[in-house]
PDB file of C-alpha atoms in Angstrom:
ATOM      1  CA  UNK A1303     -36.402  -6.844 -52.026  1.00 35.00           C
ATOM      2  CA  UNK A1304     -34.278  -8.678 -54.804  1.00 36.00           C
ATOM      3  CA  UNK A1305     -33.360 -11.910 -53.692  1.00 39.00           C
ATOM      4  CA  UNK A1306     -30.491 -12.185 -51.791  1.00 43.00           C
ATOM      5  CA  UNK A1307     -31.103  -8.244 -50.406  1.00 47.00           C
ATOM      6  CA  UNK A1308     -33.455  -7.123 -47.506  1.00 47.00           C
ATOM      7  CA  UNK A1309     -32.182  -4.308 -46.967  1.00 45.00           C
ATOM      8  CA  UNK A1310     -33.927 -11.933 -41.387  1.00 37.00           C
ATOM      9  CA  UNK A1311     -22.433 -27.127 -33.061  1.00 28.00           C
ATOM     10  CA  UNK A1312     -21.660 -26.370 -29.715  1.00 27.00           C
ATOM     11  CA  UNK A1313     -23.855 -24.190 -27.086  1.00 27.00           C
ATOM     12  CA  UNK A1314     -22.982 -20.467 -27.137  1.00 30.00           C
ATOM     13  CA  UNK A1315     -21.167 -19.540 -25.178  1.00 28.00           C
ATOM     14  CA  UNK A1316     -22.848 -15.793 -23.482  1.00 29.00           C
ATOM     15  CA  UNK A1317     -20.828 -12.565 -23.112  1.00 30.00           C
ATOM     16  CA  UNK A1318     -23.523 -10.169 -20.990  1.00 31.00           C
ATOM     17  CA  UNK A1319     -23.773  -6.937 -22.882  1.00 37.00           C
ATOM     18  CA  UNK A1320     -23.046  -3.766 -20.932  1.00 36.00           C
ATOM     19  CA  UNK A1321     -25.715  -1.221 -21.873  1.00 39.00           C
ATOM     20  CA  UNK A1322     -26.730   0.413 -25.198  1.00 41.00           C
ATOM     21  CA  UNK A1323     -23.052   1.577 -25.628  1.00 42.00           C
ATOM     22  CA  UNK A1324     -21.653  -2.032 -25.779  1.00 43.00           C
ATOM     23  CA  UNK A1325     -19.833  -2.969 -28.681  1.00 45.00           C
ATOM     24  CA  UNK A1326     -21.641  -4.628 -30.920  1.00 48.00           C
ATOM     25  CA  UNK A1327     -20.069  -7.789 -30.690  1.00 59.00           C
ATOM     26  CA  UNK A1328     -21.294  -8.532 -27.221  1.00 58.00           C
ATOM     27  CA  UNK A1329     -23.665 -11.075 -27.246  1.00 66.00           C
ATOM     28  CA  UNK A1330     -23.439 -15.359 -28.358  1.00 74.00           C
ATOM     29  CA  UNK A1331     -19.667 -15.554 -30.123  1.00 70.00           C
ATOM     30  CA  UNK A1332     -21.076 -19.578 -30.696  1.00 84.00           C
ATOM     31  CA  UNK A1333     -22.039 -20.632 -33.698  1.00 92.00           C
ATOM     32  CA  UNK A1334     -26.202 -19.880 -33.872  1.00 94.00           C
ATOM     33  CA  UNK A1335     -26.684 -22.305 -36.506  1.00 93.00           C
ATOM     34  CA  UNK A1336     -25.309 -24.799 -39.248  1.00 94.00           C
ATOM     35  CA  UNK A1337     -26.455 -26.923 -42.435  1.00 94.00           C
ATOM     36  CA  UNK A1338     -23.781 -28.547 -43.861  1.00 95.00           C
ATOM     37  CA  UNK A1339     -20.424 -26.296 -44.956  1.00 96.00           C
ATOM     38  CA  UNK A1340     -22.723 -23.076 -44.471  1.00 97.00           C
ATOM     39  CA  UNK A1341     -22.190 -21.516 -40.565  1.00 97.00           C
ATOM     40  CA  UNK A1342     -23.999 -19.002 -38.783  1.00 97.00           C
ATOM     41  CA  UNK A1343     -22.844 -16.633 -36.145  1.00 97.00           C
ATOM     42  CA  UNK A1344     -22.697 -13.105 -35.303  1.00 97.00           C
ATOM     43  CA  UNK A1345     -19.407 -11.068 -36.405  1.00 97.00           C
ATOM     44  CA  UNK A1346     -16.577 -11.686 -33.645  1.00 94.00           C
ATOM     45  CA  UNK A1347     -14.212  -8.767 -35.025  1.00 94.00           C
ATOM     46  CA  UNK A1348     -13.883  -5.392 -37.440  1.00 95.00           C
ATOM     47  CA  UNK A1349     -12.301  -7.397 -39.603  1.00 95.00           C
ATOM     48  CA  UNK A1350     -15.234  -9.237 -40.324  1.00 96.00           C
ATOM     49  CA  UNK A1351     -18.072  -6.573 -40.025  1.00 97.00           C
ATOM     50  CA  UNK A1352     -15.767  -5.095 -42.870  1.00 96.00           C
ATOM     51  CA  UNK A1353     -15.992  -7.859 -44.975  1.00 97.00           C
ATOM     52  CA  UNK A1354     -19.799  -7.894 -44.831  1.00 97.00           C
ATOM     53  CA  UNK A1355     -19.897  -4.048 -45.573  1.00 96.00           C
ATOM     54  CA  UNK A1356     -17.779  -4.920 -48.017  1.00 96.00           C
ATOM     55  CA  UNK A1357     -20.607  -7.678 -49.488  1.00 96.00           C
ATOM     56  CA  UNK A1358     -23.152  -5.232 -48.794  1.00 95.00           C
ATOM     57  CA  UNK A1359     -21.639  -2.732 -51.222  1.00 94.00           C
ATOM     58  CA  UNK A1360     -20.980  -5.217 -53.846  1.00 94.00           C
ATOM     59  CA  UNK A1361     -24.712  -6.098 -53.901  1.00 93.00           C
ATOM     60  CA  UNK A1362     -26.433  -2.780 -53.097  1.00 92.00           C
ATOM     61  CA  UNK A1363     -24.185  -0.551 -55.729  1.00 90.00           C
ATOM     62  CA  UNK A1364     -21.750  -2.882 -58.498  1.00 89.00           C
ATOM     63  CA  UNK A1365     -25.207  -5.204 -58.718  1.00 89.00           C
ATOM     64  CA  UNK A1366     -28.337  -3.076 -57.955  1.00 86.00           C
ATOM     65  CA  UNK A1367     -27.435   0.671 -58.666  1.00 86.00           C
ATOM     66  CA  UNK A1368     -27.888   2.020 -54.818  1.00 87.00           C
ATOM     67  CA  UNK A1369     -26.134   5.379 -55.061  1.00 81.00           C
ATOM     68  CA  UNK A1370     -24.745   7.495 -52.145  1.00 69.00           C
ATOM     69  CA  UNK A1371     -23.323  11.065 -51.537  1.00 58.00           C
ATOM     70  CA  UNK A1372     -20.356   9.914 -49.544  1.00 58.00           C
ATOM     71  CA  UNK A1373     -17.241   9.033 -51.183  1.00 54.00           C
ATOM     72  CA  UNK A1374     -17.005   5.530 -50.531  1.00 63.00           C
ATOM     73  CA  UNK A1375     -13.585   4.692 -51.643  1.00 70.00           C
ATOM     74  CA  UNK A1376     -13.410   1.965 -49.309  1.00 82.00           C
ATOM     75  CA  UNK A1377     -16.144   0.382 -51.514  1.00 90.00           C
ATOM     76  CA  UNK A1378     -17.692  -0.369 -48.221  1.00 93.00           C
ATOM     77  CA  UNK A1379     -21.277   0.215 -47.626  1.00 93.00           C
ATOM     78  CA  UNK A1380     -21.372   1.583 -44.040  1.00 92.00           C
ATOM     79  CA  UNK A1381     -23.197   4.076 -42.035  1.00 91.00           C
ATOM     80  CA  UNK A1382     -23.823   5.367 -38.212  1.00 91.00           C
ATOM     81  CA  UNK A1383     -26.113   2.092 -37.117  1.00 94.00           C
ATOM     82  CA  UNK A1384     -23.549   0.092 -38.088  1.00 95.00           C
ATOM     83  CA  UNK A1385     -21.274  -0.055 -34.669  1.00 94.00           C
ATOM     84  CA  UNK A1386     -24.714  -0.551 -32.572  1.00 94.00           C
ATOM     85  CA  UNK A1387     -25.669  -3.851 -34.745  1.00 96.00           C
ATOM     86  CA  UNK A1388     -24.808  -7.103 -34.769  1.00 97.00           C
ATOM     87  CA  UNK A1389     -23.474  -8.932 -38.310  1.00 97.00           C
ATOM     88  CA  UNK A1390     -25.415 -11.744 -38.558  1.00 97.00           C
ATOM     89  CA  UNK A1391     -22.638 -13.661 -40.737  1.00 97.00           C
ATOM     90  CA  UNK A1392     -23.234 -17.080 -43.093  1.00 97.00           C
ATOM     91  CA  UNK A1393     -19.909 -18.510 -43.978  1.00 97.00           C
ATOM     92  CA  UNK A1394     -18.646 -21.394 -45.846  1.00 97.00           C
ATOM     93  CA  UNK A1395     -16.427 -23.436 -44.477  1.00 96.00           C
ATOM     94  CA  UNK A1396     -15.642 -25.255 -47.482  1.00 96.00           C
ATOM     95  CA  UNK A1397     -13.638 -22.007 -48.613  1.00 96.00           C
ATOM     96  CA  UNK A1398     -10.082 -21.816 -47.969  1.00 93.00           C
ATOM     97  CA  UNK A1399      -8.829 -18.517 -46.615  1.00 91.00           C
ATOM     98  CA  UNK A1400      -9.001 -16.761 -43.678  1.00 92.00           C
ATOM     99  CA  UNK A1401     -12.711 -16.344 -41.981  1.00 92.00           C
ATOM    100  CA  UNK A1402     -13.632 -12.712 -42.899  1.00 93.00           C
ATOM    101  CA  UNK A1403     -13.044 -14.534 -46.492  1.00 94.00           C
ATOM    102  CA  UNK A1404     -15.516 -17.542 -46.095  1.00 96.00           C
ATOM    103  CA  UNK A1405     -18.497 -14.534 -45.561  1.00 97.00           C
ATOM    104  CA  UNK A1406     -20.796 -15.425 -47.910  1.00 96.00           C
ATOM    105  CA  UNK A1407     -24.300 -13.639 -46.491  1.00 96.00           C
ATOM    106  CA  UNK A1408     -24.731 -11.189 -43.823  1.00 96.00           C
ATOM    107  CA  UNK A1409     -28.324  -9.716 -41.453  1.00 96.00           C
ATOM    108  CA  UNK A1410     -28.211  -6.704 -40.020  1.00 97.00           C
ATOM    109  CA  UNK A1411     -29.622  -6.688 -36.431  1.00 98.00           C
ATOM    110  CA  UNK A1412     -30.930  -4.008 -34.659  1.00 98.00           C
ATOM    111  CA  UNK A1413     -32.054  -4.403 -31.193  1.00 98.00           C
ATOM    112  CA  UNK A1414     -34.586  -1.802 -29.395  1.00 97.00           C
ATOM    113  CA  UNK A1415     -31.994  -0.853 -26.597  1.00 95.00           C
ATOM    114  CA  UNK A1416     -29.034   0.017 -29.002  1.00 95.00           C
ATOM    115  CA  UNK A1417     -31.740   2.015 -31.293  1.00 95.00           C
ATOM    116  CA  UNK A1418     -32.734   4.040 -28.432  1.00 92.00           C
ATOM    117  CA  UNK A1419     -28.867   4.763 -27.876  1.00 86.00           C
ATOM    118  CA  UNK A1420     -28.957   5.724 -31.745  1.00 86.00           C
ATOM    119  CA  UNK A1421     -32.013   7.917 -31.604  1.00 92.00           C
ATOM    120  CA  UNK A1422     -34.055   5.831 -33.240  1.00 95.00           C
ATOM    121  CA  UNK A1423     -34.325   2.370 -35.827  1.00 97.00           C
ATOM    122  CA  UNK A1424     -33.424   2.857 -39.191  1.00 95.00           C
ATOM    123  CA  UNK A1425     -36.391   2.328 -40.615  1.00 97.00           C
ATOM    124  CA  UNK A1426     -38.132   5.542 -38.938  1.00 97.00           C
ATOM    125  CA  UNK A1427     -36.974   7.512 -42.131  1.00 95.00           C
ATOM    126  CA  UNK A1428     -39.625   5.800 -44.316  1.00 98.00           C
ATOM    127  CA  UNK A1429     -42.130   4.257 -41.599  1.00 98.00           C
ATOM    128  CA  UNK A1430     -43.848   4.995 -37.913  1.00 98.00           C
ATOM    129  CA  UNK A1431     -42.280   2.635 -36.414  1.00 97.00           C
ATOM    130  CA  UNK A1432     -42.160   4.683 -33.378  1.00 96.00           C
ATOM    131  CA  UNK A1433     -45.559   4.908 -32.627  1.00 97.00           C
ATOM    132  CA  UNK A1434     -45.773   0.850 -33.528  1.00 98.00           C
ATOM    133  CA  UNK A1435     -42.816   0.462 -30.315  1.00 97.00           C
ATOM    134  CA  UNK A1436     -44.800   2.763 -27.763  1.00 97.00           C
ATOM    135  CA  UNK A1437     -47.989   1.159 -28.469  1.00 97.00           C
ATOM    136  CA  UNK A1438     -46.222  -2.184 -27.210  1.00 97.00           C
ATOM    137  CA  UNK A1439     -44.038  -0.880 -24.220  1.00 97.00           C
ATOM    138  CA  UNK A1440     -43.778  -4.227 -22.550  1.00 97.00           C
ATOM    139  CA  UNK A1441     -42.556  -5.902 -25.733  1.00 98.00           C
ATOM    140  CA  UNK A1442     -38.695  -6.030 -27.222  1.00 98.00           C
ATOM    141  CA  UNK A1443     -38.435  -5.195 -30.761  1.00 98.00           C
ATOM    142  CA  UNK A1444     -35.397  -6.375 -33.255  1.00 98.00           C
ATOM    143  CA  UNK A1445     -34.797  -4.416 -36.985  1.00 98.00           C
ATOM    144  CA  UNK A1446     -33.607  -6.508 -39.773  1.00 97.00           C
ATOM    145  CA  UNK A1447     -32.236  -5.466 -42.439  1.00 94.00           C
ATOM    146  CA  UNK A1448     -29.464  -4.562 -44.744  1.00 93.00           C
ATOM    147  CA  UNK A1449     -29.364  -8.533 -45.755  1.00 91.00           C
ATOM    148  CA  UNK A1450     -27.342  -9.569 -48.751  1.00 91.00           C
ATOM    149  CA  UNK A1451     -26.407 -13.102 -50.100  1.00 94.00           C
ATOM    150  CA  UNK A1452     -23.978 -13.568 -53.253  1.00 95.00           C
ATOM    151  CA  UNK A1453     -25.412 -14.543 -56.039  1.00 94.00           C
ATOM    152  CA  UNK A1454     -24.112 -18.048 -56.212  1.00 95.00           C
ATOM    153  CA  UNK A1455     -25.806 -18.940 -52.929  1.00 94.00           C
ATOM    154  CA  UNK A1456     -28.973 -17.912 -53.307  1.00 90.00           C
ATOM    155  CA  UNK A1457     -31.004 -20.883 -52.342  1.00 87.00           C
ATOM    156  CA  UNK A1458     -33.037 -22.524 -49.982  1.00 85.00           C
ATOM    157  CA  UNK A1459     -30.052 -24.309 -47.597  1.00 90.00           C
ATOM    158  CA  UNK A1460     -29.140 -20.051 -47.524  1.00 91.00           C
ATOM    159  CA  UNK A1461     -31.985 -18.686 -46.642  1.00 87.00           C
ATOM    160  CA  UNK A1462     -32.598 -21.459 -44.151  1.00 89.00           C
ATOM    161  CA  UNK A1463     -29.060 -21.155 -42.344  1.00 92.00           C
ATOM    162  CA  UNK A1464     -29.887 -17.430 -41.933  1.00 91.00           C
ATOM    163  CA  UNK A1465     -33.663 -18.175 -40.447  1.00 90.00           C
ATOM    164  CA  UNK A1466     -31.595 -21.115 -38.801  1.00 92.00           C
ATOM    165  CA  UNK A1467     -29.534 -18.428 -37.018  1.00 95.00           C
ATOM    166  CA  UNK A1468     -31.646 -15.498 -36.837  1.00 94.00           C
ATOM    167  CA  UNK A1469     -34.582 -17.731 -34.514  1.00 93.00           C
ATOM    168  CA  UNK A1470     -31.544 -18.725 -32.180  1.00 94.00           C
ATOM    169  CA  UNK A1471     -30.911 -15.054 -31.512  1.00 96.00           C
ATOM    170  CA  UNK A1472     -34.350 -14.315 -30.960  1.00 95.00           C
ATOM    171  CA  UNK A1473     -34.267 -16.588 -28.205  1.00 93.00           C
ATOM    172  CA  UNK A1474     -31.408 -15.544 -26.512  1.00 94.00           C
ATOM    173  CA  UNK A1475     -32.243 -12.188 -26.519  1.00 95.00           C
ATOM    174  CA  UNK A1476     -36.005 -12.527 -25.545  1.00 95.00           C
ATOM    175  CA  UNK A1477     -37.153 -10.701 -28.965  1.00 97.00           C
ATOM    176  CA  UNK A1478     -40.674 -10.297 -28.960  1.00 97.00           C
ATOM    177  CA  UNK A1479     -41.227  -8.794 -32.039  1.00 98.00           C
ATOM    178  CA  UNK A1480     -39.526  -8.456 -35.780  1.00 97.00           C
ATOM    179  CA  UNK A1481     -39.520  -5.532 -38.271  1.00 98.00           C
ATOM    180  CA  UNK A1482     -37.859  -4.132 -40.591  1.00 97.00           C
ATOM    181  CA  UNK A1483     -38.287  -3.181 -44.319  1.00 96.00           C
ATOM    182  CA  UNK A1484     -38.685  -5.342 -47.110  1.00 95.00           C
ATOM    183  CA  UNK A1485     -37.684  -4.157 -50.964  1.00 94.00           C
ATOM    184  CA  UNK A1486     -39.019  -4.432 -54.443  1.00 96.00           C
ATOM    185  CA  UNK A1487     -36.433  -3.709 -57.411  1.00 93.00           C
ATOM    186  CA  UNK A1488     -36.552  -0.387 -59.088  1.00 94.00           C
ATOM    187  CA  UNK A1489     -38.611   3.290 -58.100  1.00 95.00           C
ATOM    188  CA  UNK A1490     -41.353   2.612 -59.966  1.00 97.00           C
ATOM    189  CA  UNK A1491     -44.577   0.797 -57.491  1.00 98.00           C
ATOM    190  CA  UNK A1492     -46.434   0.557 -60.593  1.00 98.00           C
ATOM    191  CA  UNK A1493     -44.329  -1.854 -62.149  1.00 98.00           C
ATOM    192  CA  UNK A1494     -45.467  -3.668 -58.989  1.00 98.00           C
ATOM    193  CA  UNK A1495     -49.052  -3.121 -59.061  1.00 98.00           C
ATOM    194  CA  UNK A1496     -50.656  -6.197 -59.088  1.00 98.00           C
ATOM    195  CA  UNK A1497     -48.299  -8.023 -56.178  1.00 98.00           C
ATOM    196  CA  UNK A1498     -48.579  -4.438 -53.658  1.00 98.00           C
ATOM    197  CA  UNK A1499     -52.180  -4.576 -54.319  1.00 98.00           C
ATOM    198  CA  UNK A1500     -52.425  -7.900 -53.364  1.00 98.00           C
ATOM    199  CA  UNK A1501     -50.634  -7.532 -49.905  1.00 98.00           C
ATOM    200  CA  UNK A1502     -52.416  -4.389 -49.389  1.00 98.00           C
ATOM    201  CA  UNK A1503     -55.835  -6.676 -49.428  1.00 98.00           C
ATOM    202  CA  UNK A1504     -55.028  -9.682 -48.042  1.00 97.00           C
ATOM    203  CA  UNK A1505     -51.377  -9.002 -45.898  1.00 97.00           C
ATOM    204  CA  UNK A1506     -52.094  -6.521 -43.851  1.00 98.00           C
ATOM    205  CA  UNK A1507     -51.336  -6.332 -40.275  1.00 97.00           C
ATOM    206  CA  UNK A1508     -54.256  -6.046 -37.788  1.00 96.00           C
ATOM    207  CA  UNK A1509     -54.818  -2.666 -36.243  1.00 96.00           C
ATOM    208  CA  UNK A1510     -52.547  -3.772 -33.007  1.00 95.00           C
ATOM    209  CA  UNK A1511     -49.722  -3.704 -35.356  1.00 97.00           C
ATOM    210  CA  UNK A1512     -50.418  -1.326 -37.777  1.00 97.00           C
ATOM    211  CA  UNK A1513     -47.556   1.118 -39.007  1.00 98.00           C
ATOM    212  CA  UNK A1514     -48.218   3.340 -41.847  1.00 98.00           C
ATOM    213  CA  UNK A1515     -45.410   4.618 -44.187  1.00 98.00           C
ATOM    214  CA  UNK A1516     -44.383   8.526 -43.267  1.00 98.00           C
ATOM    215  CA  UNK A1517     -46.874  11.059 -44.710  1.00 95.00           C
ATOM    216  CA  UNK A1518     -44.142  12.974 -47.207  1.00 95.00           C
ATOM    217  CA  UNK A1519     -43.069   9.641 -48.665  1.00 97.00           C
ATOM    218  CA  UNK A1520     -46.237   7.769 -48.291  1.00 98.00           C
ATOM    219  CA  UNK A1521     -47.466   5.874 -51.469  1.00 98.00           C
ATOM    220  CA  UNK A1522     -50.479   3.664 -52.046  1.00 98.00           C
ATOM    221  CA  UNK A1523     -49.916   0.174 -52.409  1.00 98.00           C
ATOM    222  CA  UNK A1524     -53.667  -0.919 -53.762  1.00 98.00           C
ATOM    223  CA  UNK A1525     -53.013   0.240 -57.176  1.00 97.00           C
ATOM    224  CA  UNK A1526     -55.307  -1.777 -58.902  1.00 97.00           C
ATOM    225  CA  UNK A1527     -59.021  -3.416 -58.412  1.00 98.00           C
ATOM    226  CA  UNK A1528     -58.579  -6.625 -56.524  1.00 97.00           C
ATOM    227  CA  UNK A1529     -60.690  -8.607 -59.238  1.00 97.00           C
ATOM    228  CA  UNK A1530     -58.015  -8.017 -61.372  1.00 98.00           C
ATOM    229  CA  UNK A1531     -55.576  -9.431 -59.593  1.00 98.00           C
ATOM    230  CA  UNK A1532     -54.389 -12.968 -60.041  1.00 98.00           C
ATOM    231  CA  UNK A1533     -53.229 -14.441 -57.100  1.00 97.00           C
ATOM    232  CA  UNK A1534     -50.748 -16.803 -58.270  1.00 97.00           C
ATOM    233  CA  UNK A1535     -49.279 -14.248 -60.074  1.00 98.00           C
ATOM    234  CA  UNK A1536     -48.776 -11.449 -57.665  1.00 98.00           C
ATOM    235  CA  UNK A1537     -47.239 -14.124 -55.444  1.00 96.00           C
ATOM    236  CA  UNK A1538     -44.847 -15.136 -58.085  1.00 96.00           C
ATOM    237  CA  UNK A1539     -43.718 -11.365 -58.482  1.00 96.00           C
ATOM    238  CA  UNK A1540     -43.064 -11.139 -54.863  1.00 95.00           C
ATOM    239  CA  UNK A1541     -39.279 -11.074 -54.220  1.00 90.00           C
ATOM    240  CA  UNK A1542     -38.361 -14.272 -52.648  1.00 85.00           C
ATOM    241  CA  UNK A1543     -37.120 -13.092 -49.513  1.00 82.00           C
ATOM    242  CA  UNK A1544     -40.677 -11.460 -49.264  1.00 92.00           C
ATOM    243  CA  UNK A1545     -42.504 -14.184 -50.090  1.00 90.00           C
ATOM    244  CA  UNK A1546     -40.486 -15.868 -47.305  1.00 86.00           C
ATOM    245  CA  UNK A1547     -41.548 -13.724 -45.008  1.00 90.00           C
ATOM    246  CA  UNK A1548     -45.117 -13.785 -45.601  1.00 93.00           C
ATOM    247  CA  UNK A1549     -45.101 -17.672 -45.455  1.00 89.00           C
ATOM    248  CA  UNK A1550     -43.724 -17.423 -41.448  1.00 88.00           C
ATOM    249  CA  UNK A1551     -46.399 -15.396 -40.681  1.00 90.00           C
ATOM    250  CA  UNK A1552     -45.092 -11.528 -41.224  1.00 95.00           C
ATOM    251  CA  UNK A1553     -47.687  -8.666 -41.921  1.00 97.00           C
ATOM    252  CA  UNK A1554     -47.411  -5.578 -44.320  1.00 98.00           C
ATOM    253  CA  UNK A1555     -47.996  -1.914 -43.080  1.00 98.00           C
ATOM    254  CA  UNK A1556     -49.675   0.562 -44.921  1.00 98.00           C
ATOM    255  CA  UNK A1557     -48.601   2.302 -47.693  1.00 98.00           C
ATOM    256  CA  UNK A1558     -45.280   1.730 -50.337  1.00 98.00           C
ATOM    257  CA  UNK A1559     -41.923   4.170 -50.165  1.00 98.00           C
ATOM    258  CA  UNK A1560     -39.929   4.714 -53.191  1.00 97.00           C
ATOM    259  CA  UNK A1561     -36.242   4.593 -51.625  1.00 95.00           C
ATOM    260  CA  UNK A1562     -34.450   6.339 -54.240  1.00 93.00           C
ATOM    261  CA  UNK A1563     -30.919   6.185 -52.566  1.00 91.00           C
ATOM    262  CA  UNK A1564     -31.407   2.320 -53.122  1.00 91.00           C
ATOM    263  CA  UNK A1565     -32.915   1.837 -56.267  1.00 92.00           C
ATOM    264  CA  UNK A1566     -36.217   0.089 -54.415  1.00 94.00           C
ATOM    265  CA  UNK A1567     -40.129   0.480 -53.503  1.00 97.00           C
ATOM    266  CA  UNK A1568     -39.949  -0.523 -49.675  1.00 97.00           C
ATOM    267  CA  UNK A1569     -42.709  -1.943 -47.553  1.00 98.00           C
ATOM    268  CA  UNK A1570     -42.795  -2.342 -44.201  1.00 98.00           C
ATOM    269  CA  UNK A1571     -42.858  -6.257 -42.489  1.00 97.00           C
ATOM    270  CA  UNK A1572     -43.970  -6.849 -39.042  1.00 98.00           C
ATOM    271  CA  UNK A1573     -43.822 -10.317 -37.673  1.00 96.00           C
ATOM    272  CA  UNK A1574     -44.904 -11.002 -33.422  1.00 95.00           C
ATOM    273  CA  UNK A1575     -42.516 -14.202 -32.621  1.00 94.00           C
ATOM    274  CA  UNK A1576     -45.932 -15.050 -31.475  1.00 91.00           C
ATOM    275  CA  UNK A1577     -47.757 -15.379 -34.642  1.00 87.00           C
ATOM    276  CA  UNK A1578     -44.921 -16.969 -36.062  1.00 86.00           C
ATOM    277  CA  UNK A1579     -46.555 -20.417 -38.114  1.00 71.00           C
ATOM    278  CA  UNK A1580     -46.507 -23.187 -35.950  1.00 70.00           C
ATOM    279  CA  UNK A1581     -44.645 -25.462 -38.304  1.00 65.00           C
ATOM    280  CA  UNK A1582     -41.463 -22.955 -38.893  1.00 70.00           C
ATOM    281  CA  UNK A1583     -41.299 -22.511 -34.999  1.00 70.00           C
ATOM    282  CA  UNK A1584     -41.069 -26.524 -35.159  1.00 68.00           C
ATOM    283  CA  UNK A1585     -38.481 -26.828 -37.940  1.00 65.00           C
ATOM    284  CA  UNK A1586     -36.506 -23.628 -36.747  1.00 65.00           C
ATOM    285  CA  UNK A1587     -36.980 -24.688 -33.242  1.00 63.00           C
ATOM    286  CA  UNK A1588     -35.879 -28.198 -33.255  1.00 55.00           C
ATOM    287  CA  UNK A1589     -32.978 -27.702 -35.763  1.00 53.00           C
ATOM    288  CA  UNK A1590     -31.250 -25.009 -33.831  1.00 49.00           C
ATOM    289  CA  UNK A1591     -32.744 -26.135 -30.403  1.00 49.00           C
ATOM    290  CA  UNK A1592     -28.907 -26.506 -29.064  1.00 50.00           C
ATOM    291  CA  UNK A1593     -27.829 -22.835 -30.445  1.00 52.00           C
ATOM    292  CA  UNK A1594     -30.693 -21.190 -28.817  1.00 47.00           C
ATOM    293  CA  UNK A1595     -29.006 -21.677 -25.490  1.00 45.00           C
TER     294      UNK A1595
END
């Protein structure tokens, strides 16, 4: 996962969703979260779910070489989840233009109803995260992915509006569980040996939560010994968005794909709200305490 790609004011106001064939922009049309010009909220129109397709394609293909068989002459990067999901949206107020022109980040959300309605979550291509879901009936599990910031605002008050915005909607929804894959640059897991064999030794999930990449794309992530590996330095090559993931708590399931559509080695994340680090649950918690309504 590059950074900036994933493939994560006033109360909301509610709008009950319908079933899994709601549209999805049901849900909190509030904002879910704010630090200082940047806003978070879920996509209130097309117009806007365009313009973060449109983001999405400038960052997956013009800027990291994802390739597709469609003819996208839309330059949109779109496909059948997309009108089940909500658009997790960061904008910038400070911009002048209309508001599908202030998008400056976008999540992709995926919740466990609208994946049954699409046969499945996304990630079930490359991972068994089916047999993860029915070995937790009682919980609710939310996909993230397809996450993209532009490159001029990738930093910390970014990433921190979208956590900002993404713990409010796990509240309002009840989510009891987060997955979704996570991406290293390029289709070549050696080039990542020493940071995949470090998470494959010391990032694992327990066996509760273990998911194990599908057996025709499965590759190993321990590609080296472990006394070889330098700590510091396999954390360093971590992609930030992964490393910022690991730090609230997430687990890594077994076994490396090589997405070749993408350009990326993909691992799988799996973080329980639950096991969430006590000290983001404070800072996420009490920042966004009136959004969470």
């Amino acid at each position: 996962m590059p950074q900036g790609h994933t493939r994560l004011g006033s109360t909301l106001v509610t709008v009950p969703a319908t079933g899994p064939q709601a549209p999805s922009l049901a849900g909190p049309i509030g904002p879910l979260g704010r630090i200082g010009t940047l806003e978070v909220r879920l996509a209130r129109n097309e117009a806007e779910i365009e313009a973060a397709q449109e983001i999405r394609y400038r960052i997956f293909y013009d800027e990291l070489g994802a390739r597709s068989s469609l003819d996208q002459i839309d330059r949109r990067d779109s496909d059948r989840f997309d009108p089940l999901c909500d658009h997790l949206l960061v904008l910038d107020n400070s911009l002048t233009g209309p508001e599908h022109r202030r998008i400056v980040g976008t999540y992709r959300l995926l919740r466990q109803e609208m994946a049954t309605a699409a046969g499945g979550f996304y990630s079930e291509d490359e991972f068994e995260l089916r047999r993860l879901v029915a070995r937790h009936p009682d919980l609710r599990f939310l996909e993230l992915g397809r996450s993209c910031v532009l490159p001029q605002y990738r930093s910390k008050r970014t990433i921190e509006a979208l956590w900002q915005g993404i713990w409010a909607y796990l509240n309002h929804y009840g989510i009891d569980v987060m997955v979704g894959c996570a991406s290293f640059p390029g289709i070549d897991p050696a080039a990542h040996a020493e940071a995949l064999t470090y998470m494959a030794h010391h990032c694992r999930t327990s066996a509760d939560w273990d998911v194990r990449a599908v057996g025709r794309r499965y590759h190993p992530m321990a590609m080296m010994p472990i006394e070889e590996v330098n700590p510091k330095a396999a954390i360093t090559a971590m992609p930030p968005l992964v490393k910022g993931y690991l730090r609230i708590g997430a687990r890594i399931g077994d076994g490396c794909v090589i997405d070749r559509d993408f350009s990326t080695v993909d691992v799988f994340i799996v973080m329980p709200v639950k096991e969430i680090a006590a000290r983001y649950i404070s800072y996420y918690g009490g920042n966004g305490q009136s959004y969470a309504a």
